[in-house]
N, CA, C and O of each residue as an XYZ file, in Angstrom:
544
protein
N      20.340     -1.086    -12.708
C      20.607     -1.332    -14.102
C      19.339     -1.161    -14.918
O      18.222     -1.228    -14.404
N      19.551     -0.940    -16.197
C      18.438     -0.819    -17.130
C      18.596     -1.923    -18.169
O      19.640     -2.036    -18.811
N      17.557     -2.734    -18.329
C      17.584     -3.797    -19.335
C      16.310     -3.730    -20.167
O      15.262     -3.283    -19.700
N      16.425     -4.179    -21.389
C      15.287     -4.256    -22.302
C      14.767     -5.691    -22.298
O      15.518     -6.626    -22.021
N      13.508     -5.859    -22.599
C      12.918     -7.192    -22.674
C      13.680     -8.063    -23.672
O      13.852     -9.264    -23.460
N      14.130     -7.443    -24.758
C      14.846     -8.170    -25.809
C      16.198     -8.714    -25.334
O      16.796     -9.553    -26.008
N      16.676     -8.248    -24.193
C      17.964     -8.726    -23.665
C      17.803    -10.075    -22.956
O      18.788    -10.660    -22.508
N      16.566    -10.569    -22.855
C      16.341    -11.866    -22.238
C      15.518    -11.836    -20.969
O      15.436    -12.843    -20.265
N      14.906    -10.703    -20.659
C      14.049    -10.610    -19.474
C      12.832    -11.501    -19.700
O      12.166    -11.423    -20.733
N      12.557    -12.346    -18.712
C      11.380    -13.212    -18.789
C      10.323    -12.677    -17.826
O      10.591    -12.423    -16.652
N       9.115    -12.514    -18.360
C       8.003    -11.997    -17.565
C       6.992    -13.112    -17.380
O       6.445    -13.637    -18.350
N       6.748    -13.472    -16.124
C       5.782    -14.535    -15.817
C       4.367    -14.001    -15.974
O       4.156    -12.804    -16.170
N       3.395    -14.913    -15.882
C       2.003    -14.485    -16.043
C       1.593    -13.569    -14.891
O       2.125    -13.647    -13.784
N       0.640    -12.709    -15.188
C       0.120    -11.752    -14.223
C      -0.496    -12.495    -13.038
O      -1.262    -13.442    -13.217
N      -0.153    -12.055    -11.828
C      -0.691    -12.658    -10.608
C      -2.152    -12.271    -10.419
O      -2.556    -11.159    -10.757
N      -2.936    -13.191     -9.880
C      -4.324    -12.889     -9.536
C      -4.326    -12.358     -8.105
O      -3.924    -13.059     -7.177
N      -4.779    -11.122     -7.929
C      -4.740    -10.484     -6.615
C      -6.142    -10.157     -6.129
O      -7.081    -10.055     -6.918
N      -6.268     -9.997     -4.824
C      -7.549     -9.612     -4.243
C      -7.808     -8.120     -4.382
O      -8.958     -7.708     -4.537
N      -6.781     -7.318     -4.331
C      -6.962     -5.872     -4.380
C      -5.920     -5.204     -5.251
O      -5.039     -5.868     -5.798
N      -6.017     -3.916     -5.379
C      -5.133     -3.084     -6.192
C      -4.939     -3.705     -7.573
O      -3.810     -3.926     -8.012
N      -6.026     -3.979     -8.236
C      -5.978     -4.618     -9.551
C      -5.491     -3.677    -10.653
O      -5.096     -4.141    -11.723
N      -5.512     -2.386    -10.414
C      -5.047     -1.440    -11.427
C      -3.535     -1.517    -11.594
O      -2.997     -1.062    -12.604
N      -2.855     -2.084    -10.620
C      -1.404     -2.250    -10.667
C      -1.096     -3.736    -10.795
O      -1.260     -4.499     -9.842
N      -0.651     -4.137    -11.973
C      -0.393     -5.564    -12.180
C       0.882     -6.001    -11.469
O       1.812     -5.215    -11.293
N       0.909     -7.255    -11.067
C       2.050     -7.842    -10.381
C       2.431     -9.125    -11.098
O       1.582     -9.981    -11.349
N       3.711     -9.257    -11.427
C       4.195    -10.493    -12.040
C       5.674    -10.647    -11.703
O       6.361     -9.675    -11.390
N       6.148    -11.886    -11.774
C       7.555    -12.174    -11.489
C       8.395    -11.873    -12.725
O       7.976    -12.121    -13.855
N       9.589    -11.333    -12.485
C      10.540    -11.077    -13.560
C      11.763    -11.956    -13.342
O      12.181    -12.177    -12.205
N      12.329    -12.451    -14.423
C      13.532    -13.271    -14.335
C      14.626    -12.626    -15.180
O      14.418    -12.298    -16.348
N      15.791    -12.452    -14.568
C      16.932    -11.834    -15.244
C      18.081    -12.830    -15.422
O      19.239    -12.421    -15.514
N      17.779    -14.127    -15.472
C      18.799    -15.167    -15.583
C      19.627    -14.993    -16.839
O      19.098    -14.756    -17.925
N      20.941    -15.115    -16.675
C      21.908    -15.102    -17.783
C      21.895    -13.817    -18.607
O      22.299    -13.831    -19.769
N      21.447    -12.725    -18.036
C      21.468    -11.450    -18.764
C      22.783    -10.745    -18.459
O      23.186    -10.631    -17.302
N      23.433    -10.282    -19.492
C      24.652     -9.487    -19.367
C      24.270     -8.021    -19.516
O      23.739     -7.611    -20.547
N      24.544     -7.236    -18.479
C      24.183     -5.820    -18.484
C      25.380     -5.013    -18.960
O      26.436     -5.043    -18.329
N      25.228     -4.287    -20.075
C      26.338     -3.450    -20.555
C      26.678     -2.363    -19.535
O      25.817     -1.907    -18.783
N      27.936     -1.963    -19.525
C      28.424     -0.972    -18.564
C      27.592      0.306    -18.595
O      27.335      0.898    -17.546
N      27.168      0.738    -19.780
C      26.399      1.982    -19.895
C      24.970      1.847    -19.346
O      24.277      2.852    -19.183
N      24.527      0.616    -19.060
C      23.186      0.394    -18.503
C      23.196      0.246    -16.980
O      22.143      0.042    -16.375
N      24.350      0.345    -16.367
C      24.457      0.221    -14.910
C      24.144      1.572    -14.271
O      24.739      2.591    -14.622
N      23.203      1.564    -13.330
C      22.857      2.763    -12.561
C      23.402      2.595    -11.154
O      23.271      1.523    -10.562
N      24.001      3.623    -10.622
C      24.546      3.506     -9.268
C      25.796      2.647     -9.264
O      26.448      2.469    -10.293
N      26.124      2.112     -8.086
C      27.326      1.300     -7.931
C      27.007     -0.181     -8.056
O      25.966     -0.640     -7.587
N      27.897     -0.920     -8.684
C      27.729     -2.364     -8.810
C      27.753     -2.977     -7.408
O      28.606     -2.640     -6.586
N      26.813     -3.873     -7.153
C      26.732     -4.532     -5.852
C      25.839     -3.832     -4.846
O      25.644     -4.337     -3.740
N      25.291     -2.676     -5.208
C      24.419     -1.935     -4.294
C      22.950     -1.975     -4.725
O      22.131     -1.243     -4.170
N      22.611     -2.798     -5.686
C      21.252     -2.870     -6.211
C      20.231     -3.298     -5.174
O      19.116     -2.777     -5.141
N      20.607     -4.246     -4.329
C      19.665     -4.725     -3.305
C      19.294     -3.587     -2.363
O      18.123     -3.408     -2.026
N      20.288     -2.824     -1.942
C      20.043     -1.701     -1.028
C      19.106     -0.685     -1.680
O      18.193     -0.174     -1.032
N      19.330     -0.395     -2.947
C      18.487      0.569     -3.664
C      17.063      0.041     -3.794
O      16.102      0.783     -3.593
N      16.928     -1.245     -4.132
C      15.580     -1.802     -4.302
C      14.819     -1.825     -2.983
O      13.612     -1.584     -2.971
N      15.487     -2.106     -1.886
C      14.834     -2.084     -0.573
C      14.400     -0.664     -0.224
O      13.325     -0.468      0.343
N      15.219      0.321     -0.554
C      14.847      1.716     -0.298
C      13.588      2.084     -1.081
O      12.717      2.786     -0.567
N      13.492      1.615     -2.316
C      12.310      1.890     -3.136
C      11.083      1.214     -2.525
O      10.006      1.808     -2.475
N      11.244     -0.025     -2.061
C      10.122     -0.718     -1.412
C       9.680      0.017     -0.153
O       8.484      0.105      0.125
N      10.636      0.547      0.612
C      10.287      1.296      1.813
C       9.464      2.533      1.466
O       8.500      2.858      2.159
N       9.848      3.222      0.388
C       9.085      4.387     -0.048
C       7.696      3.965     -0.525
O       6.713      4.669     -0.291
N       7.620      2.823     -1.190
C       6.351      2.331     -1.706
C       5.353      2.004     -0.615
O       4.145      2.041     -0.848
N       5.838      1.688      0.566
C       4.934      1.375      1.679
C       4.022      2.555      1.995
O       2.863      2.370      2.367
N       4.546      3.759      1.846
C       3.742      4.955      2.117
C       2.600      5.040      1.100
O       1.459      5.324      1.467
N       2.904      4.798     -0.161
C       1.876      4.827     -1.201
C       0.821      3.754     -1.005
O      -0.370      4.009     -1.183
N       1.255      2.547     -0.637
C       0.308      1.456     -0.390
C      -0.591      1.814      0.790
O      -1.798      1.579      0.748
N       0.000      2.383      1.844
C      -0.799      2.783      3.014
C      -1.848      3.810      2.609
O      -2.999      3.725      3.039
N      -1.461      4.777      1.786
C      -2.407      5.807      1.344
C      -3.546      5.189      0.537
O      -4.703      5.580      0.696
N      -3.226      4.227     -0.328
C      -4.269      3.563     -1.113
C      -5.249      2.833     -0.202
O      -6.461      2.899     -0.405
N      -4.727      2.146      0.789
C      -5.597      1.380      1.681
C      -6.454      2.283      2.563
O      -7.570      1.913      2.927
N      -5.942      3.463      2.909
C      -6.749      4.414      3.671
C      -7.921      4.879      2.810
O      -9.052      4.962      3.289
N      -7.653      5.180      1.545
C      -8.732      5.577      0.643
C      -9.774      4.491      0.500
O     -10.975      4.761      0.513
N      -9.309      3.256      0.362
C     -10.227      2.121      0.249
C     -11.052      1.967      1.529
O     -12.267      1.776      1.476
N     -10.385      2.051      2.663
C     -11.071      1.913      3.955
C     -12.082      3.028      4.172
O     -13.204      2.784      4.617
N     -11.682      4.247      3.857
C     -12.579      5.385      4.042
C     -13.796      5.250      3.131
O     -14.918      5.545      3.542
N     -13.577      4.809      1.906
C     -14.689      4.613      0.985
C     -15.663      3.558      1.484
O     -16.877      3.749      1.414
N     -15.141      2.450      1.986
C     -16.001      1.389      2.520
C     -16.766      1.890      3.742
O     -17.954      1.608      3.897
N     -16.088      2.624      4.594
C     -16.720      3.171      5.794
C     -17.837      4.147      5.411
O     -18.940      4.095      5.956
N     -17.527      5.039      4.459
C     -18.508      6.034      4.031
C     -19.738      5.383      3.390
O     -20.823      5.964      3.408
N     -19.583      4.217      2.840
C     -20.696      3.482      2.260
C     -21.461      2.705      3.347
O     -22.691      2.645      3.329
N     -20.722      2.118      4.282
C     -21.320      1.223      5.275
C     -22.167      1.955      6.315
O     -23.217      1.455      6.719
N     -21.727      3.122      6.746
C     -22.452      3.823      7.815
C     -23.869      4.203      7.376
O     -24.822      3.879      8.085
N     -24.043      4.874      6.239
C     -25.426      5.170      5.829
C     -26.248      3.898      5.584
O     -27.445      3.866      5.869
N     -25.605      2.858      5.059
C     -26.324      1.607      4.825
C     -26.822      1.015      6.147
O     -27.912      0.447      6.212
N     -26.010      1.155      7.196
C     -26.419      0.597      8.496
C     -27.675      1.281      9.037
O     -28.378      0.720      9.877
N     -27.953      2.480      8.560
C     -29.169      3.177      8.990
C     -30.366      2.828      8.101
O     -31.510      3.130      8.440
N     -30.092      2.194      6.968
C     -31.166      1.730      6.082
C     -31.550      0.280      6.378
O     -32.724     -0.083      6.312
N     -30.569     -0.530      6.701
C     -30.772     -1.967      6.953
C     -31.481     -2.140      8.291
O     -31.038     -1.609      9.309
N     -32.576     -2.881      8.285
C     -33.352     -3.047      9.520
C     -33.287     -4.482     10.021
O     -33.269     -5.438      9.246
N     -33.254     -4.596     11.315
C     -33.331     -5.877     12.020
C     -34.272     -5.652     13.190
O     -34.122     -4.679     13.929
N     -35.232     -6.532     13.365
C     -36.245     -6.382     14.412
C     -37.011     -5.062     14.250
O     -37.479     -4.479     15.228
N     -37.130     -4.602     12.991
C     -37.879     -3.392     12.695
C     -37.143     -2.098     12.986
O     -37.729     -1.019     12.888
N     -35.869     -2.187     13.344
C     -35.081     -1.002     13.705
C     -33.799     -0.972     12.857
O     -33.225     -2.027     12.589
N     -33.338      0.211     12.429
C     -32.076      0.272     11.683
C     -30.920     -0.279     12.535
O     -30.778      0.083     13.703
N     -30.104     -1.150     11.945
C     -29.008     -1.755     12.710
C     -27.985     -0.713     13.152
O     -27.260     -0.933     14.122
N     -27.920      0.414     12.453
C     -27.003      1.480     12.837
C     -27.362      2.149     14.142
O     -26.560      2.901     14.695
N     -28.557      1.886     14.644
C     -28.953      2.470     15.934
C     -28.600      1.564     17.107
O     -28.721      1.971     18.262
N     -28.161      0.330     16.820
C     -27.773     -0.582     17.897
C     -26.440     -0.113     18.481
O     -25.526      0.268     17.750
N     -26.349     -0.150     19.799
C     -25.142      0.318     20.474
C     -23.909     -0.471     20.037
O     -22.842      0.108     19.831
N     -24.052     -1.779     19.896
C     -22.915     -2.598     19.473
C     -22.404     -2.203     18.092
O     -21.195     -2.181     17.860
N     -23.307     -1.894     17.187
C     -22.919     -1.451     15.843
C     -22.253     -0.080     15.908
O     -21.281      0.175     15.199
N     -22.768      0.785     16.744
C     -22.171      2.120     16.888
C     -20.752      2.029     17.445
O     -19.877      2.793     17.038
N     -20.522      1.104     18.368
C     -19.164      0.899     18.896
C     -18.229      0.439     17.780
O     -17.102      0.923     17.674
N     -18.691     -0.491     16.954
C     -17.858     -0.987     15.851
C     -17.556      0.121     14.848
O     -16.430      0.230     14.362
N     -18.547      0.936     14.541
C     -18.329      2.036     13.603
C     -17.368      3.076     14.181
O     -16.519      3.607     13.466
N     -17.504      3.359     15.464
C     -16.592      4.312     16.108
C     -15.165      3.777     16.094
O     -14.222      4.521     15.824
N     -15.006      2.492     16.385
C     -13.672      1.883     16.377
C     -13.065      1.922     14.979
O     -11.880      2.215     14.822
N     -13.870      1.629     13.968
C     -13.380      1.679     12.584
C     -12.944      3.094     12.219
O     -11.912      3.276     11.572
N     -13.721      4.101     12.629
C     -13.368      5.500     12.346
C     -12.043      5.864     13.007
O     -11.215      6.544     12.402
N     -11.839      5.420     14.237
C     -10.587      5.692     14.953
C      -9.407      5.034     14.235
O      -8.354      5.649     14.069
N      -9.588      3.789     13.814
C      -8.501      3.067     13.150
C      -8.155      3.683     11.798
O      -6.981      3.744     11.433
N      -9.147      4.134     11.060
C      -8.889      4.790      9.769
C      -8.127      6.090      9.997
O      -7.163      6.378      9.287
N      -8.550      6.870     10.975
C      -7.871      8.135     11.254
C      -6.445      7.895     11.754
O      -5.530      8.628     11.380
N      -6.252      6.885     12.588
C      -4.897      6.555     13.065
C      -4.002      6.156     11.890
O      -2.848      6.578     11.815
N      -4.528      5.354     10.987
C      -3.757      4.949      9.810
C      -3.409      6.163      8.948
O      -2.302      6.261      8.419
N      -4.358      7.079      8.813
C      -4.120      8.298      8.038
C      -2.984      9.106      8.651
O      -2.090      9.566      7.941
N      -3.018      9.276      9.958
C      -1.979     10.063     10.628
C      -0.617      9.373     10.581
O       0.409     10.035     10.426
N      -0.602      8.048     10.712
C       0.658      7.308     10.572
C       1.241      7.504      9.174
O       2.451      7.669      9.017
N       0.382      7.486      8.169
C       0.835      7.658      6.788
C       1.349      9.068      6.555
O       2.399      9.256      5.940
N       0.612     10.064      7.047
C       1.070     11.450      6.914
C       2.429     11.637      7.583
O       3.304     12.313      7.042
N       2.602     11.040      8.755
C       3.865     11.185      9.472
C       5.011     10.546      8.687
O       6.080     11.144      8.564
N       4.804      9.350      8.160
C       5.844      8.681      7.370
C       6.195      9.510      6.141
O       7.370      9.655      5.804
N       5.183     10.056      5.470
C       5.419     10.870      4.272
C       6.175     12.153      4.641
O       7.064     12.587      3.909
N       5.818     12.748      5.764
C       6.505     13.963      6.204
C       7.978     13.686      6.468
O       8.844     14.448      6.039
N       8.261     12.598      7.175
C       9.651     12.251      7.469
C      10.432     11.985      6.178
O      11.568     12.439      6.037
N       9.835     11.261      5.249
C      10.484     10.969      3.969
C      10.771     12.261      3.225
O      11.862     12.451      2.687
N       9.785     13.148      3.199
C       9.944     14.422      2.492
C      11.051     15.269      3.114
O      11.744     16.005      2.411
N      11.214     15.165      4.419
C      12.261     15.923      5.123
C      13.610     15.205      5.097
O      14.572     15.648      5.725
N      13.671     14.084      4.358
C      14.888     13.273      4.239
C      15.397     12.803      5.599
O      16.601     12.755      5.851
N      14.447     12.459      6.466
C      14.765     11.892      7.774
C      14.422     10.403      7.734
O      13.692      9.965      6.845
N      14.939      9.618      8.686
C      14.602      8.191      8.715
C      13.081      7.986      8.812
O      12.408      8.647      9.603
N      12.549      7.060      7.996
C      11.101      6.871      7.947
C      10.683      5.414      7.809
O       9.489      5.127      7.733
N      11.643      4.481      7.773
C      11.340      3.077      7.486
C      10.367      2.490      8.507
O       9.389      1.843      8.130
N      10.625      2.710      9.782
C       9.739      2.171     10.825
C       8.338      2.746     10.679
O       7.349      2.017     10.754
N       8.259      4.045     10.473
C       6.969      4.721     10.364
C       6.205      4.261      9.114
O       4.985      4.102      9.159
N       6.917      4.046      8.005
C       6.265      3.557      6.782
C       5.735      2.151      6.990
O       4.643      1.821      6.527
N       6.495      1.326      7.680
C       6.046     -0.043      7.956
C       4.833     -0.027      8.878
O       3.909     -0.816      8.686
N       4.817      0.844      9.860
C       3.670      0.956     10.763
C       2.436      1.418     10.004
O       1.335      0.922     10.243
N       2.612      2.356      9.102
C       1.473      2.885      8.339
C       0.892      1.845      7.410
O      -0.325      1.766      7.239
N       1.744      1.059      6.817
C       1.261      0.032      5.876
C       0.551     -1.048      6.627
O       0.068     -2.005      6.022
């Protein structure tokens, strides 16, 4: 359905989030709103199914955003680890740090491939819900 704010939609205050601040999140209330017949999209009673499908598609986008964030942090952290010194030596040269960086690189790449696979399945109109959830 399509409703206007003037029809009685109540918008709660913006949520304070740790990440993805460019996309605001707030609760919406549709209590006691009468939706005119011409504002109904799809079939009556199928709104929940449609909204869940949209959320499933959104998981792919969220996964892609988090991969970008992770890759950016990784790309910043690795050179920094070669500048930061402990015991007179760059911490990036310590074997334990190199193992952690290698593991992070593997996990970022795995997440990227999971996301690409979910997007490919969605684009091909094949089932993708499990893959989107795994990617997110």
